[in-house]
C-alpha cells in the first residue's frame, strides 16, 4: 500500500514539474509588419520617390593644426554631447603651457616683491603699473595656453550618430577641417522632387504617407518644407517632409515612396488600411489585429466602407494613431507577443 502511495506521489510530482516547466517557458515573440492608422493614408494619388535625410548635420573640427593621435568613434555610433571624439598630439601645447605657468609664477613673484616697495613708498607709480601689467599679460598667456591644451581633445558639441569619419589617426588636421560629422536623426526629412505642375496642390500641411522598405516602416508624414526655386533642367521643386524617428530606424540615404492626399478630398479625413489587413471570422464578422502598448496582439472588430486601389476605408472599430498588423497576422492569436 505504501509503495502504491509513493508511486502516486511521484507521478503527481512529475506532472507538477512538467506543468511548471511548461508555464515557465516563454514563447518567442512573433515578428509582424504594422502600420499606424492615419487619415487619408495612401489615397489613389501619385506616388513619388523620396530620399531620407538627417534633420541636421554638424561638422566637428579642431581649432588648430596638428597630428591626430587617435579617433575614438566609428561611423554609425551614437554619441552624447560632451563625449570625447578624438585627440591631437599635445606635446607642443603642453610645452607652451609649462612656459606660460613659469611666466605667471615669475610675474606673481615680482608683484609680491615690488608690492612691499610700493607700500613703503619706495617704488615709482609708473613702475608699479608696469609690474601689474606684466602680471595681467602672464595671466592672459596662461589662459590661452590652457585653452590650446584643452582644444587638443575634441568633444561632441551635440548628441547624435557619427555620419562619417573624415580623418584617421596619424593624419594632420587643419583648423576647421571636419574630423567627423554628427547627424541628428531623432527626426528625419524625406526629400521629394515635385513637378512644377503639381507643386501648387501641396501645402505645408498636406497629409502624406511614407513607406520605407529598407526599414520596414510605413509612417505618417508631418510638416512640409517647400522649396521656392525650381531645378532648371527637370522643372521640379524640392520639398522636405518631417518624419518622427524615435526608434532611429530611418537612416539618411534610404529610399522612400511618398503618397499625398488632398486636404479638400473627403477621403483625406477617413481612416484607411490595406485591404489584406482586414480579416473575416467564421461568423462572417470583420476584424483587424491591433497592437497594444505592451506589444501584444488583439482581435478588434471593424466595419468597412469603400475600397480604393489596395486600400479600404474603415468606418468603425479603430482610431487614428492605433497600430494595426498588415503582414504576419497568420500566426497570431489573442494576446500573442509581437515585435515589429
CSV table of C-alpha atoms in Angstrom, one decimal:
chain,number,residue,atom,x,y,z
A,1,UNK,CA,0.0,0.0,0.0
A,2,UNK,CA,2.8,2.4,0.9
A,3,UNK,CA,4.5,1.5,-2.3
A,4,UNK,CA,1.4,2.4,-4.4
A,5,UNK,CA,1.0,5.6,-2.4
A,6,UNK,CA,4.7,6.6,-3.1
A,7,UNK,CA,4.3,5.9,-6.8
A,8,UNK,CA,1.2,8.1,-6.9
A,9,UNK,CA,3.0,10.9,-5.2
A,10,UNK,CA,5.9,10.6,-7.6
A,11,UNK,CA,3.6,10.8,-10.6
A,12,UNK,CA,1.9,13.9,-9.2
A,13,UNK,CA,5.3,15.5,-8.6
A,14,UNK,CA,6.3,14.8,-12.2
A,15,UNK,CA,3.1,16.2,-13.6
A,16,UNK,CA,3.5,19.4,-11.5
A,17,UNK,CA,7.2,19.7,-12.6
A,18,UNK,CA,6.2,19.4,-16.3
A,19,UNK,CA,3.4,21.9,-15.8
A,20,UNK,CA,5.7,24.4,-14.1
A,21,UNK,CA,8.3,23.9,-16.8
A,22,UNK,CA,5.7,24.4,-19.5
A,23,UNK,CA,4.4,27.6,-17.8
A,24,UNK,CA,7.9,29.0,-17.3
A,25,UNK,CA,8.7,28.5,-21.0
A,26,UNK,CA,8.3,31.9,-22.8
A,27,UNK,CA,7.4,31.8,-26.4
A,28,UNK,CA,9.5,33.9,-28.9
A,29,UNK,CA,7.6,37.0,-30.0
A,30,UNK,CA,6.1,36.8,-33.4
A,31,UNK,CA,7.5,39.2,-36.0
A,32,UNK,CA,4.9,41.2,-37.9
A,33,UNK,CA,4.7,44.3,-40.1
A,34,UNK,CA,2.4,47.1,-38.9
A,35,UNK,CA,1.0,50.4,-39.9
A,36,UNK,CA,-0.1,53.4,-37.7
A,37,UNK,CA,-3.7,54.3,-38.6
A,38,UNK,CA,-3.9,57.8,-40.1
A,39,UNK,CA,-6.4,59.9,-42.0
A,40,UNK,CA,-6.1,59.8,-45.8
A,41,UNK,CA,-3.5,57.1,-45.8
A,42,UNK,CA,-2.5,56.1,-49.4
A,43,UNK,CA,-5.1,57.6,-51.5
A,44,UNK,CA,-5.1,56.9,-55.2
A,45,UNK,CA,-2.9,59.8,-55.9
A,46,UNK,CA,0.5,59.9,-57.5
A,47,UNK,CA,3.4,58.0,-55.9
A,48,UNK,CA,6.7,59.9,-55.6
A,49,UNK,CA,10.2,58.7,-54.8
A,50,UNK,CA,12.0,60.4,-51.9
A,51,UNK,CA,15.3,60.1,-50.1
A,52,UNK,CA,15.6,60.2,-46.3
A,53,UNK,CA,17.9,63.0,-45.0
A,54,UNK,CA,19.1,63.8,-41.5
A,55,UNK,CA,17.4,66.6,-39.6
A,56,UNK,CA,20.7,68.3,-39.0
A,57,UNK,CA,24.4,67.6,-39.7
A,58,UNK,CA,27.2,69.1,-37.6
A,59,UNK,CA,30.8,69.1,-38.8
A,60,UNK,CA,33.2,68.7,-35.8
A,61,UNK,CA,36.7,70.0,-36.1
A,62,UNK,CA,39.8,71.1,-34.2
A,63,UNK,CA,40.5,74.8,-33.9
A,64,UNK,CA,44.3,74.4,-34.6
A,65,UNK,CA,46.6,72.4,-36.8
A,66,UNK,CA,48.2,69.2,-35.5
A,67,UNK,CA,48.6,65.5,-35.9
A,68,UNK,CA,45.6,63.4,-34.9
A,69,UNK,CA,46.7,60.9,-32.2
A,70,UNK,CA,43.5,58.8,-32.1
A,71,UNK,CA,39.9,58.9,-33.2
A,72,UNK,CA,37.6,57.3,-30.6
A,73,UNK,CA,34.4,56.8,-32.5
A,74,UNK,CA,33.2,54.8,-35.5
A,75,UNK,CA,30.6,55.6,-38.2
A,76,UNK,CA,27.1,54.8,-37.1
A,77,UNK,CA,28.0,55.1,-33.4
A,78,UNK,CA,25.7,57.1,-31.1
A,79,UNK,CA,27.4,59.8,-29.2
A,80,UNK,CA,26.3,62.2,-26.4
A,81,UNK,CA,27.0,65.9,-26.1
A,82,UNK,CA,30.4,66.4,-24.4
A,83,UNK,CA,31.7,62.9,-25.3
A,84,UNK,CA,35.4,62.7,-26.3
A,85,UNK,CA,35.7,62.1,-30.1
A,86,UNK,CA,39.3,62.5,-31.0
A,87,UNK,CA,42.7,63.6,-29.6
A,88,UNK,CA,45.5,65.6,-31.2
A,89,UNK,CA,49.2,65.3,-30.3
A,90,UNK,CA,49.5,67.8,-27.4
A,91,UNK,CA,53.3,67.8,-26.9
A,92,UNK,CA,53.7,71.4,-28.2
A,93,UNK,CA,50.6,72.6,-26.3
A,94,UNK,CA,52.0,71.1,-23.0
A,95,UNK,CA,55.4,72.8,-23.6
A,96,UNK,CA,53.7,76.2,-24.2
A,97,UNK,CA,51.6,75.7,-21.0
A,98,UNK,CA,54.7,75.0,-19.0
A,99,UNK,CA,56.3,78.2,-20.3
A,100,UNK,CA,53.1,80.2,-19.5
A,101,UNK,CA,53.0,78.8,-16.0
A,102,UNK,CA,56.6,79.7,-15.4
A,103,UNK,CA,56.0,83.2,-16.7
A,104,UNK,CA,52.9,83.5,-14.4
A,105,UNK,CA,55.0,82.4,-11.4
A,106,UNK,CA,57.7,84.9,-12.2
A,107,UNK,CA,55.2,87.7,-12.6
A,108,UNK,CA,53.5,86.9,-9.3
A,109,UNK,CA,56.8,86.8,-7.5
A,110,UNK,CA,57.7,90.2,-8.9
A,111,UNK,CA,54.3,91.6,-7.9
A,112,UNK,CA,54.9,90.4,-4.3
A,113,UNK,CA,58.4,91.8,-4.1
A,114,UNK,CA,57.6,95.2,-5.7
A,115,UNK,CA,54.4,95.4,-3.7
A,116,UNK,CA,56.3,95.7,-0.5
A,117,UNK,CA,58.4,98.6,-2.0
A,118,UNK,CA,55.2,100.2,-3.3
A,119,UNK,CA,53.6,100.1,0.2
A,120,UNK,CA,56.7,101.8,1.7
A,121,UNK,CA,56.6,104.5,-1.0
A,122,UNK,CA,60.0,103.4,-2.5
A,123,UNK,CA,58.6,102.4,-5.9
A,124,UNK,CA,57.5,105.0,-8.5
A,125,UNK,CA,53.9,104.6,-9.5
A,126,UNK,CA,54.8,104.2,-13.2
A,127,UNK,CA,57.0,101.1,-12.4
A,128,UNK,CA,54.3,99.7,-10.2
A,129,UNK,CA,51.7,99.9,-13.0
A,130,UNK,CA,54.2,98.2,-15.3
A,131,UNK,CA,54.6,95.3,-12.8
A,132,UNK,CA,50.8,94.9,-12.6
A,133,UNK,CA,50.5,94.9,-16.4
A,134,UNK,CA,53.1,92.1,-16.7
A,135,UNK,CA,51.0,90.0,-14.3
A,136,UNK,CA,47.9,90.6,-16.4
A,137,UNK,CA,49.8,89.7,-19.6
A,138,UNK,CA,51.2,86.5,-18.0
A,139,UNK,CA,47.7,85.5,-16.9
A,140,UNK,CA,46.3,86.1,-20.3
A,141,UNK,CA,49.0,83.9,-21.9
A,142,UNK,CA,48.4,81.2,-19.3
A,143,UNK,CA,44.6,81.2,-20.1
A,144,UNK,CA,45.4,80.9,-23.8
A,145,UNK,CA,47.9,78.0,-23.2
A,146,UNK,CA,45.3,76.1,-21.1
A,147,UNK,CA,42.7,76.5,-23.8
A,148,UNK,CA,45.2,75.3,-26.5
A,149,UNK,CA,45.8,72.2,-24.5
A,150,UNK,CA,42.1,71.6,-23.9
A,151,UNK,CA,41.5,72.1,-27.6
A,152,UNK,CA,43.7,69.1,-28.3
A,153,UNK,CA,40.8,67.0,-27.1
A,154,UNK,CA,37.8,67.1,-29.4
A,155,UNK,CA,34.4,66.7,-27.8
A,156,UNK,CA,30.9,66.3,-29.4
A,157,UNK,CA,29.1,69.6,-29.3
A,158,UNK,CA,25.7,67.9,-29.8
A,159,UNK,CA,24.2,64.4,-29.4
A,160,UNK,CA,23.5,62.2,-32.4
A,161,UNK,CA,25.2,59.5,-34.5
A,162,UNK,CA,28.5,59.6,-36.3
A,163,UNK,CA,27.8,60.0,-40.0
A,164,UNK,CA,31.2,59.9,-41.5
A,165,UNK,CA,34.9,60.0,-40.4
A,166,UNK,CA,36.9,62.3,-42.5
A,167,UNK,CA,40.3,62.0,-40.7
A,168,UNK,CA,42.1,59.0,-39.2
A,169,UNK,CA,44.8,58.7,-36.6
A,170,UNK,CA,48.2,59.8,-37.9
A,171,UNK,CA,46.8,62.4,-40.4
A,172,UNK,CA,47.3,66.1,-40.0
A,173,UNK,CA,44.2,68.1,-39.1
A,174,UNK,CA,43.9,71.7,-40.3
A,175,UNK,CA,41.8,74.3,-38.4
A,176,UNK,CA,38.1,74.0,-39.2
A,177,UNK,CA,38.7,70.8,-41.2
A,178,UNK,CA,35.9,68.3,-40.3
A,179,UNK,CA,37.1,65.3,-38.3
A,180,UNK,CA,33.7,63.7,-38.1
A,181,UNK,CA,30.1,64.7,-38.9
A,182,UNK,CA,27.4,64.2,-36.3
A,183,UNK,CA,23.9,63.6,-37.6
A,184,UNK,CA,20.7,64.4,-35.7
A,185,UNK,CA,18.2,61.7,-36.8
A,186,UNK,CA,15.7,61.9,-33.9
A,187,UNK,CA,13.5,63.3,-36.6
A,188,UNK,CA,14.4,63.0,-40.3
A,189,UNK,CA,13.3,64.7,-43.5
A,190,UNK,CA,12.2,62.9,-46.7
A,191,UNK,CA,13.2,64.9,-49.8
A,192,UNK,CA,10.9,64.7,-52.8
A,193,UNK,CA,11.1,66.4,-56.2
A,194,UNK,CA,7.6,67.6,-57.2
A,195,UNK,CA,6.8,68.7,-60.8
A,196,UNK,CA,6.0,72.3,-61.2
A,197,UNK,CA,2.5,71.5,-62.5
A,198,UNK,CA,1.7,69.7,-59.2
A,199,UNK,CA,3.6,71.8,-56.6
A,200,UNK,CA,0.6,74.1,-56.1
A,201,UNK,CA,-1.5,71.3,-54.8
A,202,UNK,CA,0.8,70.6,-51.9
A,203,UNK,CA,0.7,72.8,-48.8
A,204,UNK,CA,2.8,72.7,-45.6
A,205,UNK,CA,0.0,70.6,-44.0
A,206,UNK,CA,-0.9,68.2,-46.8
A,207,UNK,CA,-1.3,64.7,-45.4
A,208,UNK,CA,1.2,62.2,-46.6
A,209,UNK,CA,2.1,58.5,-46.1
A,210,UNK,CA,5.7,57.5,-46.4
A,211,UNK,CA,6.8,53.9,-46.8
A,212,UNK,CA,10.5,53.0,-46.3
A,213,UNK,CA,11.0,49.3,-47.4
A,214,UNK,CA,14.6,49.2,-46.0
A,215,UNK,CA,13.4,50.0,-42.5
A,216,UNK,CA,10.1,48.1,-42.8
A,217,UNK,CA,8.2,51.2,-41.9
A,218,UNK,CA,5.0,52.9,-43.1
A,219,UNK,CA,4.7,56.3,-41.4
A,220,UNK,CA,2.5,59.4,-41.5
A,221,UNK,CA,4.4,62.5,-42.7
A,222,UNK,CA,4.4,65.8,-40.8
A,223,UNK,CA,5.1,69.4,-41.6
A,224,UNK,CA,6.3,70.0,-45.2
A,225,UNK,CA,9.0,72.5,-46.1
A,226,UNK,CA,8.5,73.7,-49.7
A,227,UNK,CA,11.4,74.9,-51.9
A,228,UNK,CA,10.9,78.1,-53.9
A,229,UNK,CA,13.5,77.6,-56.7
A,230,UNK,CA,12.8,75.1,-59.4
A,231,UNK,CA,15.5,72.9,-60.9
A,232,UNK,CA,16.5,74.4,-64.3
A,233,UNK,CA,16.6,71.0,-66.1
A,234,UNK,CA,13.8,69.0,-64.5
A,235,UNK,CA,11.5,71.8,-63.6
A,236,UNK,CA,10.8,70.3,-60.2
A,237,UNK,CA,10.7,71.8,-56.8
A,238,UNK,CA,12.2,70.1,-53.8
A,239,UNK,CA,10.1,69.6,-50.7
A,240,UNK,CA,11.1,68.0,-47.4
A,241,UNK,CA,8.6,66.2,-45.2
A,242,UNK,CA,9.4,66.0,-41.5
A,243,UNK,CA,9.0,62.5,-40.0
A,244,UNK,CA,9.4,61.3,-36.4
A,245,UNK,CA,12.2,58.7,-36.0
A,246,UNK,CA,12.2,57.8,-32.3
A,247,UNK,CA,13.5,54.3,-32.9
A,248,UNK,CA,16.3,55.6,-35.1
A,249,UNK,CA,15.4,53.0,-37.8
A,250,UNK,CA,15.2,55.5,-40.7
A,251,UNK,CA,18.7,56.3,-41.8
A,252,UNK,CA,20.0,59.0,-44.2
A,253,UNK,CA,20.1,57.8,-47.8
A,254,UNK,CA,17.2,55.3,-47.6
A,255,UNK,CA,14.7,55.3,-50.4
A,256,UNK,CA,11.1,56.1,-49.6
A,257,UNK,CA,7.8,56.1,-51.5
A,258,UNK,CA,5.5,59.0,-50.8
A,259,UNK,CA,1.8,59.5,-51.4
A,260,UNK,CA,-0.2,62.6,-50.8
A,261,UNK,CA,-3.9,63.2,-50.0
A,262,UNK,CA,-5.6,66.4,-51.0
A,263,UNK,CA,-6.9,68.4,-48.0
A,264,UNK,CA,-10.1,69.1,-49.8
A,265,UNK,CA,-10.8,65.4,-50.6
A,266,UNK,CA,-13.3,63.6,-48.3
A,267,UNK,CA,-11.0,60.5,-48.2
A,268,UNK,CA,-8.3,62.6,-46.7
A,269,UNK,CA,-10.4,62.7,-43.5
A,270,UNK,CA,-11.1,59.0,-43.4
A,271,UNK,CA,-9.2,56.1,-41.9
A,272,UNK,CA,-7.9,53.6,-44.4
A,273,UNK,CA,-5.9,50.4,-44.2
A,274,UNK,CA,-4.5,47.9,-46.7
A,275,UNK,CA,-7.3,45.5,-47.9
A,276,UNK,CA,-5.3,42.5,-46.7
A,277,UNK,CA,-5.1,43.8,-43.1
A,278,UNK,CA,-8.9,43.2,-42.7
A,279,UNK,CA,-9.8,39.6,-41.9
A,280,UNK,CA,-13.1,37.7,-41.8
A,281,UNK,CA,-14.1,35.4,-38.9
A,282,UNK,CA,-16.1,32.2,-39.1
A,283,UNK,CA,-19.3,34.0,-38.2
A,284,UNK,CA,-18.8,36.5,-41.1
A,285,UNK,CA,-17.7,39.5,-39.0
A,286,UNK,CA,-14.7,41.5,-39.9
A,287,UNK,CA,-11.7,42.3,-37.7
A,288,UNK,CA,-8.1,43.5,-37.7
A,289,UNK,CA,-5.2,42.7,-35.4
A,290,UNK,CA,-4.2,45.8,-33.3
A,291,UNK,CA,-1.1,46.1,-31.2
A,292,UNK,CA,-1.3,47.4,-27.6
A,293,UNK,CA,1.5,49.4,-25.8
A,294,UNK,CA,2.7,46.2,-24.2
A,295,UNK,CA,3.4,44.7,-27.8
A,296,UNK,CA,0.5,42.2,-27.6
A,297,UNK,CA,-1.9,41.5,-30.4
A,298,UNK,CA,-5.6,41.8,-30.0
A,299,UNK,CA,-8.5,41.0,-32.4
A,300,UNK,CA,-10.5,44.2,-33.0
A,301,UNK,CA,-13.9,44.1,-34.8
A,302,UNK,CA,-14.3,46.7,-37.6
A,303,UNK,CA,-16.7,47.9,-40.2
A,304,UNK,CA,-15.5,48.9,-43.6
A,305,UNK,CA,-16.7,51.3,-46.3
A,306,UNK,CA,-15.5,51.9,-49.9
A,307,UNK,CA,-12.3,50.5,-51.4
A,308,UNK,CA,-9.8,52.5,-53.4
A,309,UNK,CA,-7.0,50.5,-55.1
A,310,UNK,CA,-5.4,48.3,-52.4
A,311,UNK,CA,-6.9,50.4,-49.6
A,312,UNK,CA,-10.2,50.1,-47.7
A,313,UNK,CA,-11.9,52.8,-45.6
A,314,UNK,CA,-12.6,51.7,-42.0
A,315,UNK,CA,-15.7,53.3,-40.6
A,316,UNK,CA,-15.8,51.9,-37.1
A,317,UNK,CA,-13.6,49.9,-34.7
A,318,UNK,CA,-10.2,51.7,-34.9
A,319,UNK,CA,-9.0,55.2,-34.2
A,320,UNK,CA,-6.3,57.4,-35.6
A,321,UNK,CA,-2.9,56.5,-34.0
A,322,UNK,CA,-3.6,52.9,-33.4
A,323,UNK,CA,-1.1,50.3,-34.7
A,324,UNK,CA,-2.5,47.6,-36.9
A,325,UNK,CA,-0.8,44.5,-38.2
A,326,UNK,CA,-0.5,44.4,-42.0
A,327,UNK,CA,1.7,41.4,-42.6
A,328,UNK,CA,2.4,38.3,-40.5
A,329,UNK,CA,-1.1,38.0,-38.9
A,330,UNK,CA,-1.4,34.3,-39.9
A,331,UNK,CA,0.4,33.2,-36.7
A,332,UNK,CA,-1.4,35.5,-34.3
A,333,UNK,CA,-3.8,34.6,-31.6
A,334,UNK,CA,-5.4,36.7,-28.8
A,335,UNK,CA,-2.6,38.2,-26.6
A,336,UNK,CA,0.3,37.0,-28.8
A,337,UNK,CA,3.5,38.9,-28.0
A,338,UNK,CA,4.9,40.5,-31.2
A,339,UNK,CA,7.9,42.5,-32.5
A,340,UNK,CA,7.6,44.9,-35.3
